[in-house]
């Protein structure tokens, strides 16, 4: 090992217009080590790594590679220095195949033409590495968000870089896929690759990290070993400690009324004969592996997709199939799994994005209610604590976790009473997670109900009153909060699937 | 943690950003100054009125196009629809013997209908709007020729009035101002207008938020058809006759005006004021080149270069926005 770190950002700073986002931060990536970046939503983690990836140029400070100052004017320049990056937001071309996406920009050539056979072979090898089992000819747009994330990871891995940057790669993954990713990370570490890893899952830090750099408000706070206990990490990052990570207050007992009923719902190739009910005041968790049909089920209930048979009833009244508007009128609100693709209009302002679900209902004679909307948006942005410069800034310029809160906030403004949450805290920091959980409590306290799909098992276990397990599109079983454990849920979710393969 | 808004540290005028956001306006001012210096004929009352009349047709067409482009589509049929509407109005007056004002409304209705068909085809028929409106471009022009048998038709007095003068002010300019106000009101103040930005920015997110995306698209294309009809009527009024080949190729001017005005062809961005400036840029360039005796052949070359420049500015703008 050389005495120099592979890569150092030395006292860098970065502003966007008037907003100073990174202030005088130093962080290094060492060969054969995993450096963790930790900080709240909007702390500046992604901005920092984008300076390593050649996306942004620092306003001040230096970038050192092997101890020598360099400039990285473009992503290509960064790649030439052996830096590969998995960005927080996916950068895939939906209409192109998995293989084309993995090999994008470096397609193998033969006689000046793309050698499709070699391209498929190399892509397949990259997919095997992370244990993703899909046809490499599938258009990426047809894959769910977790699989897309895995494609993105395969893309970065197939570059064989010296320095690998991973910005929240595990946010959309279940434990299962995270484990395969960590195996690859461990291998790379043995090969001397230097890595920089960002995650809001604190348990992952001790698992694969070596050292942790903590940021707060764009400033360096501390560098501590990855073995530091979680409470201490939280304290460094948030500035205070968080007593209860999952503050679920069950209110189901007092309000036994059934609010949502799903009866024999089937959709060919997605899920089959699903029936369950949710009572007022209840949080129902849905668990399962990626591809088990959780998202498809949620989307069907929300009216986003049509289904083949069965019905959905809200407070005893049947919902028109495939109509989002009917679902919203009945009080349903849907936080989709992919905030960038399905949740937000990125070029529109935070204000507008918060108001879409209530645009028509708050209007008078077809005129949109500007001042009212602004007031509601400002109030809700405070409640869910969206960290922003102004409410008129494009939602694109918010940090990932804050974008997620904006999708959530839309349904608070709509006063939805039944929330269908698909990965509601994906990319949200520990402090803000607790705030979202408190919002869930407030909704159930007021007699609402929540159906939550989450790949984070601790979240499902910690926040649900009841847990359904889906496997291969069918209900595999149900647990009460008291009886559920990680092991029980995982065993049920994975059993047959593992036997089949 | 708190919802602390990050404190503004460096205020100060960002020239690059200003230029990127107002490139068309800056370009227009520079252009006018240059023409003012180059020829004494530019800054005369007559020439300015002339510019005003010419810009009215382009701008009214382009306002309709702005709706479509903001909503993420494109409408290639506006030129043909303009001609068809004027022709229908003339036919109602001359052949069907309807009162002039009713013939005028009939013409506008024809444009609206053509636009609604475009909207239905692209929203419910799932045709890309490029294809649906390309078909309409041909259909509408064909119908115009069928109705007129290839000959001009005289317009009603009401239509001619729209092409005439109101005191010293040409009516097309009055109509232009009204159309601009209405379009900008629609886009900025109404639910449908705000929805257009959402649909163009991310149709799936709009749908999942409960916006009636298909209905909005029908309205958007319907409006484009209606504005095209108005432009067609203005054009006919100026000539006192509906011409079968009127407004040929005007769709390209309209698209160019919208893009020069700062809208993104990817959808979700665009303003009526920008489109207005874009239309002015196009017309002033043409006017200036005429005054300087540049042939119409070279004019086409120049206009092409200007469009390329405008799109280049759009790319620069997107870069400064995302960083
Ligand atoms: N292009 C931009 N224009 C303006 N502000 C920006 C831009 N990009 C980021 N910011 C701001 O910079 C701050 C840091 O954002 P960044 O994405 O680095 O946060 P993060 O630490 O990665 O958060 P998260 O955990 O939510 O992903 C945020 O307040 C964000 O609003
Ligand atoms: Mg980030």
PDB file of C-alpha atoms in Angstrom, chain A residues 241-336:
ATOM      1  CA  UNK A 241     -29.698  11.644  20.329  1.00  0.00           C
ATOM      2  CA  UNK A 242     -32.785   9.832  19.149  1.00  0.00           C
ATOM      3  CA  UNK A 243     -34.419   7.770  21.853  1.00  0.00           C
ATOM      4  CA  UNK A 244     -36.801   5.638  19.912  1.00  0.00           C
ATOM      5  CA  UNK A 245     -36.080   4.719  16.306  1.00  0.00           C
ATOM      6  CA  UNK A 246     -39.549   3.257  15.759  1.00  0.00           C
ATOM      7  CA  UNK A 247     -42.002   5.268  17.838  1.00  0.00           C
ATOM      8  CA  UNK A 248     -45.105   3.291  16.833  1.00  0.00           C
ATOM      9  CA  UNK A 249     -48.161   4.110  18.925  1.00  0.00           C
ATOM     10  CA  UNK A 250     -50.803   1.595  18.092  1.00  0.00           C
ATOM     11  CA  UNK A 251     -54.321   2.941  18.086  1.00  0.00           C
ATOM     12  CA  UNK A 252     -56.057   0.082  16.304  1.00  0.00           C
ATOM     13  CA  UNK A 253     -57.715  -1.315  19.420  1.00  0.00           C
ATOM     14  CA  UNK A 254     -60.030   1.659  19.987  1.00  0.00           C
ATOM     15  CA  UNK A 255     -61.154   1.913  16.384  1.00  0.00           C
ATOM     16  CA  UNK A 256     -62.023  -1.501  15.091  1.00  0.00           C
ATOM     17  CA  UNK A 257     -63.778  -0.280  11.928  1.00  0.00           C
ATOM     18  CA  UNK A 258     -62.584  -1.779   8.702  1.00  0.00           C
ATOM     19  CA  UNK A 259     -61.457   0.928   6.312  1.00  0.00           C
ATOM     20  CA  UNK A 260     -59.774  -0.810   3.368  1.00  0.00           C
ATOM     21  CA  UNK A 261     -60.716  -4.210   2.031  1.00  0.00           C
ATOM     22  CA  UNK A 262     -58.917  -5.985  -0.775  1.00  0.00           C
ATOM     23  CA  UNK A 263     -60.825  -9.010  -2.064  1.00  0.00           C
ATOM     24  CA  UNK A 264     -59.406 -11.736  -4.290  1.00  0.00           C
ATOM     25  CA  UNK A 265     -57.320  -9.284  -6.248  1.00  0.00           C
ATOM     26  CA  UNK A 266     -55.484 -10.860  -9.181  1.00  0.00           C
ATOM     27  CA  UNK A 267     -53.368  -9.494 -11.977  1.00  0.00           C
ATOM     28  CA  UNK A 268     -51.833 -11.949 -14.352  1.00  0.00           C
ATOM     29  CA  UNK A 269     -48.098 -12.397 -13.952  1.00  0.00           C
ATOM     30  CA  UNK A 270     -48.002  -9.959 -11.032  1.00  0.00           C
ATOM     31  CA  UNK A 271     -50.038 -11.251  -8.091  1.00  0.00           C
ATOM     32  CA  UNK A 272     -52.855 -13.687  -7.499  1.00  0.00           C
ATOM     33  CA  UNK A 273     -55.866 -13.914  -5.245  1.00  0.00           C
ATOM     34  CA  UNK A 274     -54.802 -11.417  -2.626  1.00  0.00           C
ATOM     35  CA  UNK A 275     -57.301 -10.659   0.123  1.00  0.00           C
ATOM     36  CA  UNK A 276     -56.817  -8.638   3.268  1.00  0.00           C
ATOM     37  CA  UNK A 277     -58.408  -5.860   5.260  1.00  0.00           C
ATOM     38  CA  UNK A 278     -56.981  -2.885   7.080  1.00  0.00           C
ATOM     39  CA  UNK A 279     -58.748  -1.376  10.059  1.00  0.00           C
ATOM     40  CA  UNK A 280     -58.880   2.265  10.994  1.00  0.00           C
ATOM     41  CA  UNK A 281     -55.892   3.140  13.124  1.00  0.00           C
ATOM     42  CA  UNK A 282     -53.807   0.298  11.803  1.00  0.00           C
ATOM     43  CA  UNK A 283     -50.440   0.109  10.044  1.00  0.00           C
ATOM     44  CA  UNK A 284     -50.236  -2.950   7.845  1.00  0.00           C
ATOM     45  CA  UNK A 285     -46.740  -3.846   6.696  1.00  0.00           C
ATOM     46  CA  UNK A 286     -46.153  -5.834   3.530  1.00  0.00           C
ATOM     47  CA  UNK A 287     -42.912  -7.711   3.297  1.00  0.00           C
ATOM     48  CA  UNK A 288     -41.368  -9.879   0.641  1.00  0.00           C
ATOM     49  CA  UNK A 289     -38.419 -10.177  -1.671  1.00  0.00           C
ATOM     50  CA  UNK A 290     -37.873  -7.927  -4.646  1.00  0.00           C
ATOM     51  CA  UNK A 291     -40.142  -9.237  -7.377  1.00  0.00           C
ATOM     52  CA  UNK A 292     -42.689 -10.742  -4.993  1.00  0.00           C
ATOM     53  CA  UNK A 293     -45.359  -8.386  -6.320  1.00  0.00           C
ATOM     54  CA  UNK A 294     -45.492  -5.883  -3.462  1.00  0.00           C
ATOM     55  CA  UNK A 295     -45.229  -2.758  -5.596  1.00  0.00           C
ATOM     56  CA  UNK A 296     -47.602  -4.153  -8.209  1.00  0.00           C
ATOM     57  CA  UNK A 297     -50.182  -4.839  -5.505  1.00  0.00           C
ATOM     58  CA  UNK A 298     -49.885  -1.357  -4.025  1.00  0.00           C
ATOM     59  CA  UNK A 299     -50.172   0.230  -7.463  1.00  0.00           C
ATOM     60  CA  UNK A 300     -53.298  -1.757  -8.268  1.00  0.00           C
ATOM     61  CA  UNK A 301     -54.945  -0.651  -5.021  1.00  0.00           C
ATOM     62  CA  UNK A 302     -53.982   2.972  -5.681  1.00  0.00           C
ATOM     63  CA  UNK A 303     -55.572   2.903  -9.122  1.00  0.00           C
ATOM     64  CA  UNK A 304     -52.246   3.318 -10.879  1.00  0.00           C
ATOM     65  CA  UNK A 305     -52.612   0.017 -12.760  1.00  0.00           C
ATOM     66  CA  UNK A 306     -55.601  -2.071 -13.776  1.00  0.00           C
ATOM     67  CA  UNK A 307     -56.105  -5.594 -12.469  1.00  0.00           C
ATOM     68  CA  UNK A 308     -57.819  -8.671 -13.858  1.00  0.00           C
ATOM     69  CA  UNK A 309     -60.249  -9.628 -11.121  1.00  0.00           C
ATOM     70  CA  UNK A 310     -61.217  -8.991  -7.543  1.00  0.00           C
ATOM     71  CA  UNK A 311     -62.098  -5.705  -5.928  1.00  0.00           C
ATOM     72  CA  UNK A 312     -60.885  -2.940  -3.652  1.00  0.00           C
ATOM     73  CA  UNK A 313     -63.277  -1.335  -1.189  1.00  0.00           C
ATOM     74  CA  UNK A 314     -62.736   1.762   0.876  1.00  0.00           C
ATOM     75  CA  UNK A 315     -65.165   2.151   3.769  1.00  0.00           C
ATOM     76  CA  UNK A 316     -67.405  -0.398   2.121  1.00  0.00           C
ATOM     77  CA  UNK A 317     -67.515   1.358  -1.248  1.00  0.00           C
ATOM     78  CA  UNK A 318     -66.042  -0.258  -4.273  1.00  0.00           C
ATOM     79  CA  UNK A 319     -63.279   1.647  -6.089  1.00  0.00           C
ATOM     80  CA  UNK A 320     -63.264   2.019  -9.865  1.00  0.00           C
ATOM     81  CA  UNK A 321     -60.416  -0.078 -11.138  1.00  0.00           C
ATOM     82  CA  UNK A 322     -57.471   1.736 -12.655  1.00  0.00           C
ATOM     83  CA  UNK A 323     -58.571   5.230 -11.612  1.00  0.00           C
ATOM     84  CA  UNK A 324     -56.166   7.252  -9.524  1.00  0.00           C
ATOM     85  CA  UNK A 325     -58.748  10.009  -9.253  1.00  0.00           C
ATOM     86  CA  UNK A 326     -61.383   7.684  -7.781  1.00  0.00           C
ATOM     87  CA  UNK A 327     -58.810   6.437  -5.291  1.00  0.00           C
ATOM     88  CA  UNK A 328     -57.884   9.966  -4.245  1.00  0.00           C
ATOM     89  CA  UNK A 329     -61.533  10.927  -3.853  1.00  0.00           C
ATOM     90  CA  UNK A 330     -61.987   7.941  -1.559  1.00  0.00           C
ATOM     91  CA  UNK A 331     -59.144   9.246   0.595  1.00  0.00           C
ATOM     92  CA  UNK A 332     -56.265   7.140  -0.693  1.00  0.00           C
ATOM     93  CA  UNK A 333     -52.792   8.564  -1.107  1.00  0.00           C
ATOM     94  CA  UNK A 334     -49.950   6.747  -2.851  1.00  0.00           C
ATOM     95  CA  UNK A 335     -46.238   7.316  -2.341  1.00  0.00           C
ATOM     96  CA  UNK A 336     -44.699   5.426  -5.278  1.00  0.00           C
TER      97      UNK A 336
END
